[in-house]
XYZ file of C-alpha atoms in Angstrom:
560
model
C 0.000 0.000 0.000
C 1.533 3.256 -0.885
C 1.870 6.042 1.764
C 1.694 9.820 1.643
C 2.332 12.489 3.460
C 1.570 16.094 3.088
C 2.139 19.089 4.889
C -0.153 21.770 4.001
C 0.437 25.390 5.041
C 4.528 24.588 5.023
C 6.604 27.868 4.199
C 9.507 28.286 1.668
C 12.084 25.521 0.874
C 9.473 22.340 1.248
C 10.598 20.073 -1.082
C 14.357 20.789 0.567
C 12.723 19.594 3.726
C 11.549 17.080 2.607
C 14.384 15.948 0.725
C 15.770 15.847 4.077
C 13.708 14.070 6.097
C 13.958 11.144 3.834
C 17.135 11.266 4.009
C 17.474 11.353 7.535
C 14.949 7.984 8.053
C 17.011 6.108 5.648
C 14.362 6.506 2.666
C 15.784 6.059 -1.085
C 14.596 9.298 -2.939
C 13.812 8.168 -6.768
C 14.380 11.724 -7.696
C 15.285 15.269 -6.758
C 13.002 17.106 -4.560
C 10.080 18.185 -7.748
C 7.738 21.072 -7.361
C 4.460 20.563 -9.749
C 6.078 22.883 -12.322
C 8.763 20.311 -13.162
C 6.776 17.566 -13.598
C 3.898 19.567 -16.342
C 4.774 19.039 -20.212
C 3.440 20.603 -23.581
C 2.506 17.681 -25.031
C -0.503 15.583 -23.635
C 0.383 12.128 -22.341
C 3.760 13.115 -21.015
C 3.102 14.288 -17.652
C 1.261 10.553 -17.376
C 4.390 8.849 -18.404
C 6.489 10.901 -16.587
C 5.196 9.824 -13.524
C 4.280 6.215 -14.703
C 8.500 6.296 -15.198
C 9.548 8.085 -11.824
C 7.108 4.769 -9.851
C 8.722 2.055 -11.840
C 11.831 2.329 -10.352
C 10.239 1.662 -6.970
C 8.768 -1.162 -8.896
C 12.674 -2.417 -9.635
C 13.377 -1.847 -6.092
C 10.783 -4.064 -4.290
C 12.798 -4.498 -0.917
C 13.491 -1.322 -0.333
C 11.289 1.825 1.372
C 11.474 4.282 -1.929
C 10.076 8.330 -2.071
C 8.890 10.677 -4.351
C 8.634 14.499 -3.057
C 6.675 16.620 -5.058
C 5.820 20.431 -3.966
C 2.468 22.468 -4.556
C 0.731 19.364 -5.259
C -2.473 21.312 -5.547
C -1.468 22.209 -9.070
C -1.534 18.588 -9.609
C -4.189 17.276 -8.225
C -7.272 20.371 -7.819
C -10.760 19.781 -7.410
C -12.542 18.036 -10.355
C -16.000 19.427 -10.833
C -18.319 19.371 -14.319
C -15.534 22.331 -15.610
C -12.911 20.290 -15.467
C -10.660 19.597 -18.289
C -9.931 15.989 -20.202
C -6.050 16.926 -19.658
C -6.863 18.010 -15.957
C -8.799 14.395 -15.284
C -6.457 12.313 -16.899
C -3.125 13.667 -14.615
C -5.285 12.810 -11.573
C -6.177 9.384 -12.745
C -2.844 8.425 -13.088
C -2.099 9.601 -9.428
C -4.596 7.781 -8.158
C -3.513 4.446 -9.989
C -0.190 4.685 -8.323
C -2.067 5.510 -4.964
C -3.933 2.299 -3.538
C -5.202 1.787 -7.431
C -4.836 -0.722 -10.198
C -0.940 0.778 -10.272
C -0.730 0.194 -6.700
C 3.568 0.363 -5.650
C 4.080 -1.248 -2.144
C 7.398 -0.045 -1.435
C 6.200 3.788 -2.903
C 6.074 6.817 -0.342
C 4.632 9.956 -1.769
C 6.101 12.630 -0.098
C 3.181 16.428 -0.542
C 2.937 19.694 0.573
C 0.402 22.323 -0.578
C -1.057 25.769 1.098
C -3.907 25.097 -0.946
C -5.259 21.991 1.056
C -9.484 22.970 0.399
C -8.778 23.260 -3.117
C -7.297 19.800 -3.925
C -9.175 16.680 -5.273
C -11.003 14.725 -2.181
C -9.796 11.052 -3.517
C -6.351 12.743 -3.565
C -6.823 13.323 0.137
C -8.620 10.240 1.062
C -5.621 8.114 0.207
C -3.320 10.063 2.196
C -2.366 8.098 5.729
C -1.233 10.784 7.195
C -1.531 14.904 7.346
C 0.489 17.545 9.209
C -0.333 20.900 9.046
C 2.206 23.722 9.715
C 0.996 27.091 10.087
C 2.284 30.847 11.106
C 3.858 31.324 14.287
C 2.118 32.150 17.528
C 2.563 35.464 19.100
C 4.620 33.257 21.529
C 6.819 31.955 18.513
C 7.003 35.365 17.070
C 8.765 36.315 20.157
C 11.113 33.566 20.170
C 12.147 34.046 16.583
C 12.880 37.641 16.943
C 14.544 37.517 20.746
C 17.365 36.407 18.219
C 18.354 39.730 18.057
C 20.950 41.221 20.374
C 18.965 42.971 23.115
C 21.696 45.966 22.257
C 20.204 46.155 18.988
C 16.378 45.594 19.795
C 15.209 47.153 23.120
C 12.436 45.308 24.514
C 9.815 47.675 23.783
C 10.187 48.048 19.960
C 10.338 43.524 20.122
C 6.948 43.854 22.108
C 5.654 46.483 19.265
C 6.993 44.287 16.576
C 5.515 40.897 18.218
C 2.188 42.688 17.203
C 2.832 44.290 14.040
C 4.280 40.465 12.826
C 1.028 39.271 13.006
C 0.320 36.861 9.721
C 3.848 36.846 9.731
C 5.294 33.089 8.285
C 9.240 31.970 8.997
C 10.410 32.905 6.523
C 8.644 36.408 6.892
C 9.999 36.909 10.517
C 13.867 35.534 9.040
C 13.826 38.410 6.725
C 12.655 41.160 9.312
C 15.366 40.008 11.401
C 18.309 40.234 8.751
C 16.916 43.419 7.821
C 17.270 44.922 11.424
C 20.584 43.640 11.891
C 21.930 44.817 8.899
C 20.479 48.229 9.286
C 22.067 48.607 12.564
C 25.180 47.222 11.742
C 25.422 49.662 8.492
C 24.336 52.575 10.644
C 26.287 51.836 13.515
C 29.182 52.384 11.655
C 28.455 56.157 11.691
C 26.746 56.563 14.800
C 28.062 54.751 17.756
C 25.316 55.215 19.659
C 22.802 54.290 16.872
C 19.410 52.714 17.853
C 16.483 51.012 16.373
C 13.437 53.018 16.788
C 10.178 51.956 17.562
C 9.161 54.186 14.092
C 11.778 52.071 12.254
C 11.303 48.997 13.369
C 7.553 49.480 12.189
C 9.223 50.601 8.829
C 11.259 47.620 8.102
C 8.306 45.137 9.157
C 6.478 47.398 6.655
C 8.901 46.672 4.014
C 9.326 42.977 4.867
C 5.300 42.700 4.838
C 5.188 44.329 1.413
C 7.167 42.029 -0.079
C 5.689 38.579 1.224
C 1.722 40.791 0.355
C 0.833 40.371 4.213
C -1.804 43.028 3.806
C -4.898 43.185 6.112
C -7.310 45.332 4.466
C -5.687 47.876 2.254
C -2.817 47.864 4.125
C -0.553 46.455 5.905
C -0.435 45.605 9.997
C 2.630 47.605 10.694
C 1.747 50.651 8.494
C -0.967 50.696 10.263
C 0.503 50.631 13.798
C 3.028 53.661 12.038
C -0.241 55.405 11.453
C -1.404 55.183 14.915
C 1.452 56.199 16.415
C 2.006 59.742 14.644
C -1.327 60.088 15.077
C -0.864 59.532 19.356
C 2.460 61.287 19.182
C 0.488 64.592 17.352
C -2.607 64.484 20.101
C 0.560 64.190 22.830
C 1.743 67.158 21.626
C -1.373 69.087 21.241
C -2.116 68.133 24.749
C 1.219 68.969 25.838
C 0.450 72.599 24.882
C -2.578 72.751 27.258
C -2.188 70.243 30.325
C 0.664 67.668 31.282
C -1.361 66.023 33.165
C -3.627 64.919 30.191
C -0.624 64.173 28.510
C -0.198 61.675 31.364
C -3.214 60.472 31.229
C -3.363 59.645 27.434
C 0.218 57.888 27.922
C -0.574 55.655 30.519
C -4.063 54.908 28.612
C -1.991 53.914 25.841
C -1.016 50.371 27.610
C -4.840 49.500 28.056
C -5.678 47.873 24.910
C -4.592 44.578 26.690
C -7.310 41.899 27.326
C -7.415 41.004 31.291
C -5.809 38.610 32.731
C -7.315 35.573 34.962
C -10.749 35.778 33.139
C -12.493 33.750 31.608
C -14.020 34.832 28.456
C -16.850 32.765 25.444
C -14.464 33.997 22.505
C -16.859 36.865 21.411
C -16.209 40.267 21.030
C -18.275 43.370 19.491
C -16.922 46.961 18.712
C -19.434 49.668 18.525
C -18.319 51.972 16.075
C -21.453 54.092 16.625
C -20.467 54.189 21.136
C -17.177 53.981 20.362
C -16.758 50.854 22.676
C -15.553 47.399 22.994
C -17.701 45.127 24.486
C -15.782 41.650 25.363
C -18.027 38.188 26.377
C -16.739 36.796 30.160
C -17.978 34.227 31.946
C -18.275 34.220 35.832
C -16.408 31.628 37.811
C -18.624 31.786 40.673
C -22.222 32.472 39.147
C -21.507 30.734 35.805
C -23.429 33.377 34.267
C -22.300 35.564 30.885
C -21.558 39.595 31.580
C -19.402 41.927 29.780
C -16.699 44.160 29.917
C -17.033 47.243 28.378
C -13.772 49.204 26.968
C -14.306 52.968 25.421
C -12.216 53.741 22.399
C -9.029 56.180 22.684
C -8.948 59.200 20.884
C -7.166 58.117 17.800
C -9.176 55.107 17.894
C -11.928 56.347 14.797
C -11.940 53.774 12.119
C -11.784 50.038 11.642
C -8.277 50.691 10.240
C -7.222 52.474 13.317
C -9.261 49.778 15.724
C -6.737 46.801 13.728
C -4.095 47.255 16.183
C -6.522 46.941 19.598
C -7.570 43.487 18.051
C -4.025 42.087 17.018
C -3.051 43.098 20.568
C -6.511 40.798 22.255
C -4.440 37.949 19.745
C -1.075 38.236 21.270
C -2.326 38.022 24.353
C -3.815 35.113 23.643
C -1.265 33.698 21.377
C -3.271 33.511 17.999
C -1.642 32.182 15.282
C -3.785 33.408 12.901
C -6.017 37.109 12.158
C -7.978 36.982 9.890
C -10.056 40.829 8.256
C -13.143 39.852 6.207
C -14.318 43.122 4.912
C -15.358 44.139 1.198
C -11.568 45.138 0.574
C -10.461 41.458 0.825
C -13.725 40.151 -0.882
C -12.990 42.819 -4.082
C -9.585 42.076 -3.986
C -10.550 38.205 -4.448
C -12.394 38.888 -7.654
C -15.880 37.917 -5.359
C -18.297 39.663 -8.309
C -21.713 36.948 -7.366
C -22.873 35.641 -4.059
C -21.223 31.874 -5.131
C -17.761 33.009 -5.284
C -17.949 35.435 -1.843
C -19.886 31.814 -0.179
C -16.467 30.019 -1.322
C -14.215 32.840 -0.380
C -15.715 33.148 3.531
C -15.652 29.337 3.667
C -11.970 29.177 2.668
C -11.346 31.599 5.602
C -13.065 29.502 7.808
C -11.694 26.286 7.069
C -8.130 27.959 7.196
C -9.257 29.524 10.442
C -10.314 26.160 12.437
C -6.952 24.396 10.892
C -5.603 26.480 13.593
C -5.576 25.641 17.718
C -5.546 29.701 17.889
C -7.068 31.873 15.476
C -9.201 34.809 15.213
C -11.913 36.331 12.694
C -12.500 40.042 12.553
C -15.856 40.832 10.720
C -16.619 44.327 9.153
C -20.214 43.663 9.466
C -21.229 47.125 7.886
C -19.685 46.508 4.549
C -20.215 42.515 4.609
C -23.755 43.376 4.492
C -24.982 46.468 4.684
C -28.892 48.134 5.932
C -31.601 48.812 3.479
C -33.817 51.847 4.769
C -36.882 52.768 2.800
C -39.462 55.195 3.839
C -43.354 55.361 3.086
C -46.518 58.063 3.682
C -49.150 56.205 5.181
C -52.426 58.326 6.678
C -50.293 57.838 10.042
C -47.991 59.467 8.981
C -44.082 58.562 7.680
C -43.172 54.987 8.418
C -39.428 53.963 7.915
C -38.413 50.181 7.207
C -35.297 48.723 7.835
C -33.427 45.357 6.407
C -30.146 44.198 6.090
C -29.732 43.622 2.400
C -26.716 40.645 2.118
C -28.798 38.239 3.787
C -27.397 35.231 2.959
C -23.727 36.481 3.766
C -26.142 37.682 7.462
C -27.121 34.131 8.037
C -23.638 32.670 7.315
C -21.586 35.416 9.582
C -24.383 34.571 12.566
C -23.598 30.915 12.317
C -20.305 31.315 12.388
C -19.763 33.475 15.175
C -21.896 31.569 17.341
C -19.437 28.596 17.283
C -16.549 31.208 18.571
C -15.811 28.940 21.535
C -12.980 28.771 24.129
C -11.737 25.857 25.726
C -11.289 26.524 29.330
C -11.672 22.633 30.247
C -8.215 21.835 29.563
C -5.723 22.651 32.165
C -2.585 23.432 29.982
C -2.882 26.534 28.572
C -0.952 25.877 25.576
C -2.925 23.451 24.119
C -6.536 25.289 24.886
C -8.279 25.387 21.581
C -9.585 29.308 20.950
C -11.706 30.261 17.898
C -12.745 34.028 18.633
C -14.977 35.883 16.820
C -15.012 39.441 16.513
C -17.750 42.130 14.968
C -16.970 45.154 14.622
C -20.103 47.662 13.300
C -21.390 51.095 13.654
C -25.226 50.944 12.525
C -27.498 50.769 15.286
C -30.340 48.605 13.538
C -27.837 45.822 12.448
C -26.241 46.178 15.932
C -29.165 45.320 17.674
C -30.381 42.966 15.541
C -27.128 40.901 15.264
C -26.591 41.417 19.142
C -30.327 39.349 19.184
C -29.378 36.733 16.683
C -26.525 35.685 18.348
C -27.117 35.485 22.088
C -24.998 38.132 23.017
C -25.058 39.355 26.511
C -26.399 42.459 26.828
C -25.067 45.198 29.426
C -26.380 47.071 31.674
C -27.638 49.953 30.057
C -28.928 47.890 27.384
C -31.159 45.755 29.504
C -32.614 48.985 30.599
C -33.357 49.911 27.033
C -34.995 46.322 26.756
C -36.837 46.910 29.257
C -38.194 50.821 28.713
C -39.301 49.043 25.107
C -41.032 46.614 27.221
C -42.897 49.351 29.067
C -43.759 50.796 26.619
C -44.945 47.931 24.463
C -47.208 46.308 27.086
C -47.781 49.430 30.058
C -51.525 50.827 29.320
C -52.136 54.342 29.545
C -55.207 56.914 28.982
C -55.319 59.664 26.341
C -56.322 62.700 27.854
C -58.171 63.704 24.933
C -60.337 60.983 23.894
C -60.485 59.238 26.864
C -59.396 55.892 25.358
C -56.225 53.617 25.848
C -53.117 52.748 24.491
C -49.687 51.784 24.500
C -47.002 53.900 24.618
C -45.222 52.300 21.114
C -48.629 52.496 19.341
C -48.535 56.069 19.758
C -48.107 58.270 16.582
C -46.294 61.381 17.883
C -46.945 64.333 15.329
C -50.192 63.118 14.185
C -51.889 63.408 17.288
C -53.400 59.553 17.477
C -53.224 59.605 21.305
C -52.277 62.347 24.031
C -50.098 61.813 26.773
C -50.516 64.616 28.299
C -48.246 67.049 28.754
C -48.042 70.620 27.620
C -45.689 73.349 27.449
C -45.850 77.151 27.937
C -45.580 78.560 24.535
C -45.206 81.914 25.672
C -42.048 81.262 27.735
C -38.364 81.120 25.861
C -37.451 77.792 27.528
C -41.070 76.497 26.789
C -41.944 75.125 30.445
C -43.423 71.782 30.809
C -46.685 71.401 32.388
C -48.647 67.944 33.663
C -52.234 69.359 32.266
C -53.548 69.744 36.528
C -50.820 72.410 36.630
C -51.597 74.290 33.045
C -55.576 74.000 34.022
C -54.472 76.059 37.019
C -52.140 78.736 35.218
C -55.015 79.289 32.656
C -57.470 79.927 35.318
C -55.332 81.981 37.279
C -55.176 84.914 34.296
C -59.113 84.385 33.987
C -58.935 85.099 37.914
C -56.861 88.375 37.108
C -58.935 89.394 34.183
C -61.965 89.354 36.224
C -60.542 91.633 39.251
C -59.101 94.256 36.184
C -55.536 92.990 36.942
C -54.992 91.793 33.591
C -56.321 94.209 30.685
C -58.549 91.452 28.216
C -56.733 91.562 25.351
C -53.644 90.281 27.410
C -55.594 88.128 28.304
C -56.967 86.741 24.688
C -53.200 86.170 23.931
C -52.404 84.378 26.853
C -55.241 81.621 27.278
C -53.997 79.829 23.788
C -49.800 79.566 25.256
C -50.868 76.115 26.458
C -50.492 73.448 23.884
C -49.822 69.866 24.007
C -45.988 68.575 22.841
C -47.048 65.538 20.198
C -48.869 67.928 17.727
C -49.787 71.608 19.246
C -53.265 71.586 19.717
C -53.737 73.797 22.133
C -55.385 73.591 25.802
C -58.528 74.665 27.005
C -60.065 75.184 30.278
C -63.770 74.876 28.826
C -62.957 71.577 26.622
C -60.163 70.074 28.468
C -60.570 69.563 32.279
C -60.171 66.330 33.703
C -61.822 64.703 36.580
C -59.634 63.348 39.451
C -59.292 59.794 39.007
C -58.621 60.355 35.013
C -55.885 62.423 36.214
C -54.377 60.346 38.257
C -54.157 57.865 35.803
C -52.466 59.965 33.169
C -50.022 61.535 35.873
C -48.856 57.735 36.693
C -48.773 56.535 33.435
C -46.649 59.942 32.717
């Protein structure tokens, strides 16, 4: 029975690796390490001979353990579907006949890697005894990797900055950044003795270094993004400095909050209010075992979702994420995602990338994912406004998904805790609330208190003071005058004074009082006894039409 191995997600130099490990287990190789390129021909039938050739010589070799390496295997064997080729078919064919098929090679160990692993051919994988997956370093390994530097060269602020802004990063990635800090201090040094890497160039170089591997998240990348952030805290320091120090102070020292907290224990969920400009994080009570959050306000600079990137990649080093993950329209558009098929494939492909992961995190930009349809309508009632999100497929399929953001908190060794988190970040306030409902999300306290004023208001019965009949306080049109509540104001006055009707019944008949003992001239009078009108649509107050007995006005006053 042939074997196979494949490490998906691998970073540069796999087939050397490979190549290696054979080696090193005392494996016969029956060729130099191949990427997929090497083995593709012009003419059709050659690629199936080719590697009809390279497993006959295990064939010749029947007592001893042969391999066959081959990089980017995707390329050979991708998905077949009812688009698929004759040419693309017949290469996977002959794969599979060497593979447990009529070709079968006993002695033959096929040797894979691929960072494509969703988009390869599901027999492919099915005869594969065995799959490793190797993906980005932790924030942990991160740390590790660059500690390699000479603490003379790398203070350990700017490492802690760059642990963050390396986010994404692969090996290969982080190898780079760290020849291209020690040979920028070792080239500048030789000027300046007293040279030092700067937090602003150390963000520079990571820049640079994510350029060139296209580690972008968003429109740009991670550590541009940090470089934003921190002219833009270094200008509001200044500005501040001009006024107060001890704001200055203050804004410094709130600069080291964006950390989560320590010894909590939290569901994996997270939503950012753009619109309340806070951060409201999921925790779970030890004690109680009941859900509550914690509620973080935004810092000054802190105005965008681009700006907000560098709070969430600092929640992921704390926990050690190996993988961030932005789904906005900007990755979607960049992704070619023109129907609703192709942006379903491109959100599953995160997701599947995501779980491969013990520690990952999604960030969703819920505003431009989907988006709120508002339509208004004259009705005899007045104007009624509608509201509906319009992507609601891509709704249903972001709910789902962040409800199975999950934490492992069973397992005693940190380190191997399996963390999926979840994060929404939106500003409307309709597709907060409604996404807040879909998915369970615990609500704070002033939130319950909004639940339950709507509540009030949706089942408490009140009078109308004009009519006489009863209602609820959400059926009430305000501005067409379906129901009174009540109250009135002093036209007359510049702050327009509210009354409770008892008390403008009494003002009114107070001037009729001074009218009729000629301390009011009439005509003063005539202007005065129409100030009193109601607040939901102006009609004014009476005290011939309008007077209420006792026990109705006791009931409006309570219901007020």
């Amino acid at each position: 029975m042939s074997r196979t191995r494949t490490w998906p997600g691998l970073g540069t130099g796999k087939s050397y690796l490979m190549s290696k490990l054979s080696k090193k287990i005392g494996i016969a190789m029956l060729a130099p390490a191949l990427a997929a390129g090497n083995l593709e021909r012009s003419y059709v039938g050659q690629f199936e001979a080719l590697i009809s050739s390279l497993c006959r010589r295990a064939n010749r070799l029947p007592h001893l353990i042969c391999c066959l390496s081959i990089d980017e295997v995707d390329s050979l064997a991708p998905r077949r579907d009812e688009k698929s080729s004759e040419g693309k078919v017949s290469k996977i064919s002959v794969l599979l006949s060497v593979l447990e098929g009529a070709e079968n090679i006993p002695n033959l160990m096929l040797f894979s890697a691929t960072n494509l692993l969703h988009r390869m051919d599901e027999a492919f994988l099915r005869r594969m005894t065995g799959k490793f997956f190797v993906g980005r370093p932790s924030s942990e390994s991160r740390k590790k990797i660059l500690s390699k530097i000479p603490k003379t060269i790398l203070s350990p602020k700017v490492l802690e900055v760059l642990v963050v802004a390396t986010t994404n990063f692969s090996g290969s990635a982080l190898s780079r950044l760290v020849s291209k800090i020690t040979t920028e201090h070792r080239c500048k040094r030789r000027l300046n003795p007293n040279y030092e890497i700067t937090e602003e160039l150390a963000l520079i170089l990571a820049d640079t270094t994510a350029i060139n591997f296209q580690l972008k998240m968003g429109l740009d990348t991670l550590p541009r993004l940090q470089l934003r952030n921190l002219y833009d805290r270094k200008q509001l320091q200044n500005s501040r400095l001009a006024t107060t120090i001890t704001n200055q102070k203050d804004e410094v020292n709130n600069l080291d909050a964006l950390h989560l907290p320590k010894n909590i224990i939290f569901t994996g969920k997270i939503i950012i209010n753009l619109h309340d400009r806070c951060v409201r994080i999921e925790a779970i009570n030890i004690d109680t075992n009941r859900k509550y959050v914690i509620q973080e306000d935004f810092r000054d600079t802190e105005q965008s979702l681009q700006q907000l990137l560098e709070r969430v990649t600092t929640y992921g080093t704390d926990r050690n994420v190996q993988l961030l993950q932005l789904i906005d329209l900007n990755l979607l558009s960049s992704k070619g995602a023109n129907d609703e098929q192709k942006v379903s494939e491109i959100l599953k492909e995160c997701y599947d990338e995501s779980v491969s992961y013990r520690r990952s995190m999604i960030v969703y930009d819920l505003d431009s994912l989907i988006g709120v349809n508002r339509s208004e309508s004259d009705s005899s009632t007045g104007v009624s406004e509608s509201t509906s999100v319009v992507n609601q497929r891509i709704y249903l399929y972001v709910t789902t998904r962040f409800r199975e953001a999950k934490i492992e908190n069973s397992n005693t060794d940190t380190n191997l805790r399996t963390e999926r988190w979840a994060i929404a970040i939106v500003r409307d306030p309709f597709l907060l609330k409604k996404f807040t409902n879909e998915i369970g999300f615990t609500l704070t306290d002033a939130q319950q208190e909004d639940e339950e004023e709507e509540h009030r208001k949706a089942t408490e019965t009140l009078a109308c003071v004009k009519c006489r009949d009863y209602y609820i306080e959400s059926e009430n049109k305000m501005g067409q005058c379906t129901y009174h509540d009540g109250f009135v104001y002093d036209n007359s006055n510049l702050h327009l004074t509210k009354y409770r009707p008892g008390d403008a019944l009494e003002a009114l008949n107070r001037d009729e009082f001074l009218v009729l003992n000629e301390q009011m001239p009439k005509e003063e009078m005539e202007q005065r006894k129409t100030r009193m009108k109601y607040i939901c649509c102006g009609a004014i107050l009476q005290t011939m039409t309008t007077k209420l007995s006792p026990p109705h006005q006791q009931i409006l006053l309570k219901g007020a």
